[in-house]
PDB file of C-alpha atoms in Angstrom:
ATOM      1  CA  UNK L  20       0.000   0.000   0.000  1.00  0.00           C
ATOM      2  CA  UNK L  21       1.778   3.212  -0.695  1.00  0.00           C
ATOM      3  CA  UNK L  22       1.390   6.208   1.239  1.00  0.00           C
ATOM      4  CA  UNK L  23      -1.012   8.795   0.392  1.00  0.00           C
ATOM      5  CA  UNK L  24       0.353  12.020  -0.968  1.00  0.00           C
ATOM      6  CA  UNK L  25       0.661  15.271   1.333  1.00  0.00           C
ATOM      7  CA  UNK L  26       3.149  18.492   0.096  1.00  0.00           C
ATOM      8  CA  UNK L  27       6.464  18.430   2.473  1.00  0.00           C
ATOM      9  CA  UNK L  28       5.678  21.783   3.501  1.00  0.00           C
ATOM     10  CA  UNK L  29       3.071  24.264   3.747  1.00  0.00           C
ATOM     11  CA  UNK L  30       3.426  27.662   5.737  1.00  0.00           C
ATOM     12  CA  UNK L  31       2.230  30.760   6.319  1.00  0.00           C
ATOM     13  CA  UNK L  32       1.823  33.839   8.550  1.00  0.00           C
ATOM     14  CA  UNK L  33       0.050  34.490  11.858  1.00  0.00           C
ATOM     15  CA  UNK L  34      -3.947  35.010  11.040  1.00  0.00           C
ATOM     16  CA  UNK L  35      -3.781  33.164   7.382  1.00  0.00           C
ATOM     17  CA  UNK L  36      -5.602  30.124   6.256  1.00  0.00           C
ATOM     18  CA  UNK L  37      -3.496  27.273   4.823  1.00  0.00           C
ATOM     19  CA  UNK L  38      -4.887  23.760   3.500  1.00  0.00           C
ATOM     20  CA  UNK L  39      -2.954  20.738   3.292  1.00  0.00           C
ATOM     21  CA  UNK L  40      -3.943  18.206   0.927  1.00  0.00           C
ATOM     22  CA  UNK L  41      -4.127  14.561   0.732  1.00  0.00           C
ATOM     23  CA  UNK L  42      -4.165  12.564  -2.337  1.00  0.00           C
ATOM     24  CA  UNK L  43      -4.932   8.833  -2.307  1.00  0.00           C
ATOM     25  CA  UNK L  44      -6.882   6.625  -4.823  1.00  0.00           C
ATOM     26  CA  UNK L  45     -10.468   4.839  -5.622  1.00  0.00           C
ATOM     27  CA  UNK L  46      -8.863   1.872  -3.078  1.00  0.00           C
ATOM     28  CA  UNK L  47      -8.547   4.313   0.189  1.00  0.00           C
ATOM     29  CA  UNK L  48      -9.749   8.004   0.077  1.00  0.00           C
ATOM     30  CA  UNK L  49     -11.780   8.110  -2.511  1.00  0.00           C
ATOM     31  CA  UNK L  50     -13.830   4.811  -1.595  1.00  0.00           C
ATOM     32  CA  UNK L  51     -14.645   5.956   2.323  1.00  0.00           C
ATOM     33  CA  UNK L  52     -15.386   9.067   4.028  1.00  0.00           C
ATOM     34  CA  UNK L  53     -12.892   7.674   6.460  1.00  0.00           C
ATOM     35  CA  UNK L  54      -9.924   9.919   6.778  1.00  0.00           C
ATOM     36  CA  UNK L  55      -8.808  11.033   9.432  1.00  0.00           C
ATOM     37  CA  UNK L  56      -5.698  13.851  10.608  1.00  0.00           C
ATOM     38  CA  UNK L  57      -3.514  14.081  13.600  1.00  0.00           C
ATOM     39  CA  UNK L  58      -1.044  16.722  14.223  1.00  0.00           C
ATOM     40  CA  UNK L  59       2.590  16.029  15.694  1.00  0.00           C
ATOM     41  CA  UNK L  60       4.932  18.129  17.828  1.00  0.00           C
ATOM     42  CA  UNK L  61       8.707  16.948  17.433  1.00  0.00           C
ATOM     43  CA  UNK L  62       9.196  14.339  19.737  1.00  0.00           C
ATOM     44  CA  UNK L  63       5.855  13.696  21.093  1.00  0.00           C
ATOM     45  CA  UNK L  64       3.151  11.212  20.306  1.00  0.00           C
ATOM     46  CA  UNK L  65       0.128  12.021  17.476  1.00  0.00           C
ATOM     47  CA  UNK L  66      -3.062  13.765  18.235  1.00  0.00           C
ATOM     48  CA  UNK L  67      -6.066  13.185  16.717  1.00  0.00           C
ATOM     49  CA  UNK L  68      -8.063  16.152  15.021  1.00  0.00           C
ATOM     50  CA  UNK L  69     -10.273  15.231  12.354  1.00  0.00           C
ATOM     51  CA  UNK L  70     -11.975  12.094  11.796  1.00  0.00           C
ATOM     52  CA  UNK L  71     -14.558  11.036   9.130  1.00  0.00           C
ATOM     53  CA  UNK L  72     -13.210  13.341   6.662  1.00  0.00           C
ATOM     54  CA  UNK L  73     -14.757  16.765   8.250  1.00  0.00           C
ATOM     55  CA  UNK L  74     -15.566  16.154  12.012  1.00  0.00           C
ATOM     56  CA  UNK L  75     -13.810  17.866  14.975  1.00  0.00           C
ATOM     57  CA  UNK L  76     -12.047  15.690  17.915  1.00  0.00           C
ATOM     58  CA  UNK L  77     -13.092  16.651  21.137  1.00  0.00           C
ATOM     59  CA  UNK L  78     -11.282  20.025  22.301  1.00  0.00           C
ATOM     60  CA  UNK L  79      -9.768  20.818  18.909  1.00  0.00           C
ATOM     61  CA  UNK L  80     -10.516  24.122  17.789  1.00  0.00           C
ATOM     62  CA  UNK L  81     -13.000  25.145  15.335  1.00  0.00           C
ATOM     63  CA  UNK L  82     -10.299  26.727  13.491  1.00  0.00           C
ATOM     64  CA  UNK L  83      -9.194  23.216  12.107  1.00  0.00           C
ATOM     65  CA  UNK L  84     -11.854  21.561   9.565  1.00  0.00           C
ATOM     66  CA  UNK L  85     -11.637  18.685   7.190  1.00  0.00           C
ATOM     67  CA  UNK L  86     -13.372  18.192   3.901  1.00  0.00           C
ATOM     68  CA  UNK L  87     -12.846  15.749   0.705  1.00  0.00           C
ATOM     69  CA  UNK L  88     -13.371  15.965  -3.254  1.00  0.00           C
ATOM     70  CA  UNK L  89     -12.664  12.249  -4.626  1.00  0.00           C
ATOM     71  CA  UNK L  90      -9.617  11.356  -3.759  1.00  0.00           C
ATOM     72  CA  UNK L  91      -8.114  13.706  -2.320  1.00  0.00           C
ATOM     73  CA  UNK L  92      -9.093  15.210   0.932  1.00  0.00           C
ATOM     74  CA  UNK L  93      -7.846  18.155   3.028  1.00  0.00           C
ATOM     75  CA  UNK L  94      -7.396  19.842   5.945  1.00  0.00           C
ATOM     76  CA  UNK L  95      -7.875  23.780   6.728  1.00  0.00           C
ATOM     77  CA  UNK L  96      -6.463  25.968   9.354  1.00  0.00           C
ATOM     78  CA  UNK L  97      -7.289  28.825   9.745  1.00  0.00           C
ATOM     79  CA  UNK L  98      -6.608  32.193  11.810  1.00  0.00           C
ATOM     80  CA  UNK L  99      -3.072  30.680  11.839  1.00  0.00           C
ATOM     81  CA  UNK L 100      -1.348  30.598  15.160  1.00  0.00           C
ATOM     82  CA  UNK L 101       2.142  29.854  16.519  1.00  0.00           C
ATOM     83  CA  UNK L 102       1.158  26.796  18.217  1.00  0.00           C
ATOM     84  CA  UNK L 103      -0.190  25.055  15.310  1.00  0.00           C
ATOM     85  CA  UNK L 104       3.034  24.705  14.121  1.00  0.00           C
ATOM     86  CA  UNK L 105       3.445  21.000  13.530  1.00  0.00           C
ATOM     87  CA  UNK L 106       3.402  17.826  10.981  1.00  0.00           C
ATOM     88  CA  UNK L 107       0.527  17.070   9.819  1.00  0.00           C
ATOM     89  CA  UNK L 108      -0.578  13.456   8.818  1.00  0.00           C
ATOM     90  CA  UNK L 109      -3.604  12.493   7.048  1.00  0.00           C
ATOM     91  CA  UNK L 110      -4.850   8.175   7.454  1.00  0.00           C
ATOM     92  CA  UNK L 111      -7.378   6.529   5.724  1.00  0.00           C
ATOM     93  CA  UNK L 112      -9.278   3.157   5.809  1.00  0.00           C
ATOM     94  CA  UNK L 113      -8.588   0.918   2.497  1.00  0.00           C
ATOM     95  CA  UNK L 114     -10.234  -1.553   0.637  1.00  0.00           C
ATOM     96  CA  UNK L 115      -7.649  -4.474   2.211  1.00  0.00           C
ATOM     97  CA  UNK L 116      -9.376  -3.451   5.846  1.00  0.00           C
ATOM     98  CA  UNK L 117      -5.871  -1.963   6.698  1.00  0.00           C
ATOM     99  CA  UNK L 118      -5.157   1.395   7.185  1.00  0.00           C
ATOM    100  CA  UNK L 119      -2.638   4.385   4.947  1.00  0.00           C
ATOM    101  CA  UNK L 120      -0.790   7.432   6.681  1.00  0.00           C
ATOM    102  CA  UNK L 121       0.078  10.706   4.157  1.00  0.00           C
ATOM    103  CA  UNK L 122       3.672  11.568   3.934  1.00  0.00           C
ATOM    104  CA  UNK L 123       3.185  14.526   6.592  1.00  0.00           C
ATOM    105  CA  UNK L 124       3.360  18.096   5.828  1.00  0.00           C
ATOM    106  CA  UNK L 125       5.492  20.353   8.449  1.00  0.00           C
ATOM    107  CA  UNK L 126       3.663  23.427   8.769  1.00  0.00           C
ATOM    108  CA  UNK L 127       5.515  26.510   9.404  1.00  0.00           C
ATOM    109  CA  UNK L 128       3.964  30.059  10.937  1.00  0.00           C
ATOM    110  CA  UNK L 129       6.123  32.746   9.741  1.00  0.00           C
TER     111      UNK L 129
ATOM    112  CA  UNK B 248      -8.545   9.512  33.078  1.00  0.00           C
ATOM    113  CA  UNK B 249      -7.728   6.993  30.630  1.00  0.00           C
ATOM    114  CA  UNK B 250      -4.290   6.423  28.860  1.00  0.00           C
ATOM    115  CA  UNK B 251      -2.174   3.526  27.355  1.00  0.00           C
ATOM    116  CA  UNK B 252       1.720   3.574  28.620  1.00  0.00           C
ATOM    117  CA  UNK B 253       4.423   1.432  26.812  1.00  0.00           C
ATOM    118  CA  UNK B 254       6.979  -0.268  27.345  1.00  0.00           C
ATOM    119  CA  UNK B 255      11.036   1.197  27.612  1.00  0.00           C
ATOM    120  CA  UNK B 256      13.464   1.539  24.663  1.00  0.00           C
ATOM    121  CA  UNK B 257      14.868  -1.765  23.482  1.00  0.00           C
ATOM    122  CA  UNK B 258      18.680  -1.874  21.811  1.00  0.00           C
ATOM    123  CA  UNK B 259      18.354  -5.326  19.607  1.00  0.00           C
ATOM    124  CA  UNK B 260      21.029  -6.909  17.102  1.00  0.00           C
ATOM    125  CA  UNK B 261      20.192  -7.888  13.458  1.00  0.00           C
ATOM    126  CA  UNK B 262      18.239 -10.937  13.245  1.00  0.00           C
ATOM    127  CA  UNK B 263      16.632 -10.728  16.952  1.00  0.00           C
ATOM    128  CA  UNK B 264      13.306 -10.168  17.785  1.00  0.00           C
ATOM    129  CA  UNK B 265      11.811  -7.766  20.392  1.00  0.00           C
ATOM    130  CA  UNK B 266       8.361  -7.340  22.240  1.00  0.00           C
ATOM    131  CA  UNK B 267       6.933  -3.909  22.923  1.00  0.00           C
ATOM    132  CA  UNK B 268       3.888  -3.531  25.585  1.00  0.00           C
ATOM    133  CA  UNK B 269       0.863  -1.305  25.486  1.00  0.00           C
ATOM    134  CA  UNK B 270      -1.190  -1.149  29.030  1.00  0.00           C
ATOM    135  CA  UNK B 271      -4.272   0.790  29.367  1.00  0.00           C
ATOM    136  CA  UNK B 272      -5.712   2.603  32.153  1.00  0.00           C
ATOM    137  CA  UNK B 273      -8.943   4.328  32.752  1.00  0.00           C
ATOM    138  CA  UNK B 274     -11.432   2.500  30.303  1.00  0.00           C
ATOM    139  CA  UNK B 275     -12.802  -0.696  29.642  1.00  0.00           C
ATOM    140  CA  UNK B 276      -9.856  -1.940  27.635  1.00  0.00           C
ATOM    141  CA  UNK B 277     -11.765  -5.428  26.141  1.00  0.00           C
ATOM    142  CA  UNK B 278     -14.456  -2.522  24.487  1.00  0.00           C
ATOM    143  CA  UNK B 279     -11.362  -0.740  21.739  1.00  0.00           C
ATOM    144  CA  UNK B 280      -9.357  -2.522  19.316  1.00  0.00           C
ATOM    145  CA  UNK B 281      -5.673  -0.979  19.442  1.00  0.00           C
ATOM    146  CA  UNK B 282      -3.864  -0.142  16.536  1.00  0.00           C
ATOM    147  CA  UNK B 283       0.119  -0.440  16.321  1.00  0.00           C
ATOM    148  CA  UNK B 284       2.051   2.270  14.395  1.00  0.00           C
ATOM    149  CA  UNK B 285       5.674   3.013  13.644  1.00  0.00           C
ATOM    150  CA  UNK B 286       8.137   5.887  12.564  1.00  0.00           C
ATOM    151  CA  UNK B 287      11.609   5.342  11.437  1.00  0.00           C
ATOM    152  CA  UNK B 288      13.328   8.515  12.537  1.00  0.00           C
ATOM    153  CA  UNK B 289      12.312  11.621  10.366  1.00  0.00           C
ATOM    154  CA  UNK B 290      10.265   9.656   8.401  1.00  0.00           C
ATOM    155  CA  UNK B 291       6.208   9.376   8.149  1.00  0.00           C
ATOM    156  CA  UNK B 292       3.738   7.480  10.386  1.00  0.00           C
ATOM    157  CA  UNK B 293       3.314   3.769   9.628  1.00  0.00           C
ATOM    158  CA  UNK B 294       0.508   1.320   9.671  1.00  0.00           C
ATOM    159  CA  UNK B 295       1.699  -2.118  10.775  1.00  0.00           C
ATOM    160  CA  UNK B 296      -1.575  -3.418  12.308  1.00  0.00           C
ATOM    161  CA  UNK B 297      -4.532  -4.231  14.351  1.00  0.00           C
ATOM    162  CA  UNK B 298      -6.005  -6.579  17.433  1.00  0.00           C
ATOM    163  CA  UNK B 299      -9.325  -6.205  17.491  1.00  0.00           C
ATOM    164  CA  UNK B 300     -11.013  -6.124  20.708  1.00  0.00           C
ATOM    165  CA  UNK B 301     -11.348  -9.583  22.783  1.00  0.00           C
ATOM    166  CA  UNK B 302      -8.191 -10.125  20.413  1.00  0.00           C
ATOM    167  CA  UNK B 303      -9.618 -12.777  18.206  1.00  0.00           C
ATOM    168  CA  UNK B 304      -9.139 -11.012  15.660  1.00  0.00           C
ATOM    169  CA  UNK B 305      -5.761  -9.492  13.715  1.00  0.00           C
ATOM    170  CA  UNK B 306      -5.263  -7.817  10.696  1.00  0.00           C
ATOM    171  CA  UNK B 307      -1.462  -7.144  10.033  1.00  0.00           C
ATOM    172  CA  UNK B 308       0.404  -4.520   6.971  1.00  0.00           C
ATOM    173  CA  UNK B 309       1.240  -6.555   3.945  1.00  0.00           C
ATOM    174  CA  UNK B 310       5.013  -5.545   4.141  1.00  0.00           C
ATOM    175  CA  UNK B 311       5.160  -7.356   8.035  1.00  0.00           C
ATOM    176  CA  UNK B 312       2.496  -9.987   8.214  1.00  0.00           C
ATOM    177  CA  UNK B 313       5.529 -12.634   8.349  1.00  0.00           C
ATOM    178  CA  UNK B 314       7.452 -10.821  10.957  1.00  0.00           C
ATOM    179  CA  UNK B 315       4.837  -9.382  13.384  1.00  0.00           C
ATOM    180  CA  UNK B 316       2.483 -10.500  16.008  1.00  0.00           C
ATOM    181  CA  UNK B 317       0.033  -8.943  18.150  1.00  0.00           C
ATOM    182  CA  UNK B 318      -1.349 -10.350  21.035  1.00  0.00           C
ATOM    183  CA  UNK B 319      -3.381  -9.303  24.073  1.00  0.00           C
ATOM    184  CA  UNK B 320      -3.618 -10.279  27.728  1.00  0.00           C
ATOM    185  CA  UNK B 321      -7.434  -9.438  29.433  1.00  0.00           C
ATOM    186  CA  UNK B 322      -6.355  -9.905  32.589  1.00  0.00           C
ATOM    187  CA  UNK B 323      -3.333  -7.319  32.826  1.00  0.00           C
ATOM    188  CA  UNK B 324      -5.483  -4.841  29.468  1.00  0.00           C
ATOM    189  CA  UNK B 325      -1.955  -5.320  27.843  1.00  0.00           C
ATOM    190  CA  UNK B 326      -1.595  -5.292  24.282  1.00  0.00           C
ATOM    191  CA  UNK B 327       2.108  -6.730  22.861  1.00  0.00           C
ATOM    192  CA  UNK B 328       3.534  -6.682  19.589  1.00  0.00           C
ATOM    193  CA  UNK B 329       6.346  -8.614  18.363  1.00  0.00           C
ATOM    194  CA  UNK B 330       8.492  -8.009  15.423  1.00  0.00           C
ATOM    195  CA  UNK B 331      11.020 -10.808  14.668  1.00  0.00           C
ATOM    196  CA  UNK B 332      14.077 -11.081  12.533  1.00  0.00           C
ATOM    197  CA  UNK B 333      14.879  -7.064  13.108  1.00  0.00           C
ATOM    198  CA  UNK B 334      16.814  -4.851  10.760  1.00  0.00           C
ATOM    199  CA  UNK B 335      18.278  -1.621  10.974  1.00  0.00           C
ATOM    200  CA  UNK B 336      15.443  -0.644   8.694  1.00  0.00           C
ATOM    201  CA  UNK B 337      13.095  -1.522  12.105  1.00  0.00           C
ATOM    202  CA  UNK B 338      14.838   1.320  13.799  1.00  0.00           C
ATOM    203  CA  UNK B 339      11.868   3.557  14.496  1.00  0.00           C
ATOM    204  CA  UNK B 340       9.373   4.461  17.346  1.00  0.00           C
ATOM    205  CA  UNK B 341       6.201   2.265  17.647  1.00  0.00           C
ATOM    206  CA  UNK B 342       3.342   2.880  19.115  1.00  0.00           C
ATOM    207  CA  UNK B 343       0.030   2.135  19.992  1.00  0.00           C
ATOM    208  CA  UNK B 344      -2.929   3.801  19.469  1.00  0.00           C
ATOM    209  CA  UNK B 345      -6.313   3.158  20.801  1.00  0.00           C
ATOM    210  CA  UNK B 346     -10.048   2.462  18.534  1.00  0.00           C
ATOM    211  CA  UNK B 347     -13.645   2.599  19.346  1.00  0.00           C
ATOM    212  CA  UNK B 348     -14.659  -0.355  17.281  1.00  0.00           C
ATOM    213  CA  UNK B 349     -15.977   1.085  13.532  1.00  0.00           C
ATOM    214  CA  UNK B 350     -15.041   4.643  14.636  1.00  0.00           C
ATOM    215  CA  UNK B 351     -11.710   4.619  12.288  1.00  0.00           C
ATOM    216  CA  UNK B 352      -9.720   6.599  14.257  1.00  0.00           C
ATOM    217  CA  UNK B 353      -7.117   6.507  16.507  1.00  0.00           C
ATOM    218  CA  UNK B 354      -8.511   8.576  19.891  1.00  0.00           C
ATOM    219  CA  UNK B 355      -5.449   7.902  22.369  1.00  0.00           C
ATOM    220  CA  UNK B 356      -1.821   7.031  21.563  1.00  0.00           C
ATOM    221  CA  UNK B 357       0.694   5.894  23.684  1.00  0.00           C
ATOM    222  CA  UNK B 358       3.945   7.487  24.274  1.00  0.00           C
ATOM    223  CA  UNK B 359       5.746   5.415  22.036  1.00  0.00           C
ATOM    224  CA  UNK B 360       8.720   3.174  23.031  1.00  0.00           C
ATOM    225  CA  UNK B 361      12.228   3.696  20.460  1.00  0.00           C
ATOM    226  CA  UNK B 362      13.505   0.662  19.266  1.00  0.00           C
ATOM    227  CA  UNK B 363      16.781   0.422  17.780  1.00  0.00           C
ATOM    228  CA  UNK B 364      18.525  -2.151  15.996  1.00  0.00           C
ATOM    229  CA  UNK B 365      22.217  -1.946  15.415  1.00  0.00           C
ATOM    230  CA  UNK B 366      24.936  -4.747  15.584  1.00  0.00           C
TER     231      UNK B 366
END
């Protein structure tokens, strides 16, 4: 199974809007409304922030949202802050019953 | 409130095997499935598999179904995987991460335990 696609890199400035996107295929993303995100500090373990494509974890701000067009799905933040500064890593369910992580995106706040 | 802790760092040769634990706290463990997941160092996040809950059933990553197992013990909520016939290309931190069963997402993680394989 290989990894869904994410850009290396995304960044922007304090207050902006960025989207990171996630391209799979018809056998993961685009068959299920099951991706999911989870951001990453260095060194620590994942977090969960988005599952089923466009709903919230509990406690994550509103300022995160998820949302899909075939295969390829993405996640929004926006009102960039300094603590959001992270990799990103999207997941999805596959046909095989297994699951596929993105190649992360490290976001950057100028 | 509930968590899952793991196991310490392991230092294993080429060709061993080595056996990382996952105990949870603070729920009713035999209710999730727990997912195991792996990250060679600056690299991405890694499937490698699933126990489902009551541990009957297992669904392992293509690229290790010969080399890993995952078991679970009810009476201690400890989930264990084992990875056999390591290479340096094991080197990574593995963890475990918890499931609601059909939920499809991983709501708790462990802390992850680094194992490192070098001769």
């Amino acid at each position: 199974q290989s990894a869904l696609t994410q850009p290396v890199s995304v960044s922007g400035s304090p207050g902006q809007s960025i989207t990171i996107s996630c391209t799979g295929s018809s056998s993961d993303v685009g068959s299920y409304n099951l991706v999911s995100w989870y951001q990453q500090q260095p060194g620590k373990a994942p977090i969960l922030m988005i599952y089923d494509v466009n709903k919230r974890a509990s406690g994550v701000s509103n300022r995160f949202s998820g949302s899909k067009s075939g295969s390829t799905a993405s996640l929004t933040i926006s009102g960039l802050q300094a603590e959001d500064e992270a990799d990103y890593y999207c997941c999805s369910f596959t046909k095989t019953l297994t699951y596929v992580f993105g190649t992360g995106t490290k976001v950057t706040v100028l | 409130q509930a968590q899952v802790v793991q196991s310490g760092a392991e230092v294993k040769k080429p060709g061993a095997s080595v056996k990382v634990s996952c105990t949870a706290s603070g729920y009713t463990f035999n209710r999730y499935h727990m997912h195991w997941v792996r990250q060679a160092p600056g690299q991405r996040l890694e499937w490698m598999g699933i126990i489902k809950a009551g541990g009957g059933i297992r669904i392992y990553a293509q690229n290790l179904q010969d080399r890993v197992t995952m078991t679970m013990d009810m009476s201690t909520s400890t989930v264990y995987m084992e990875l056999s016939s390591l290479t340096a290309d094991d080197t990574a931190v593995y963890y475990c991460a918890r499931e609601l069963p059909d939920t499809y997402q991983f709501d708790l993680w462990g802390q992850g335990t680094l194992v490192t394989v070098s001769s």
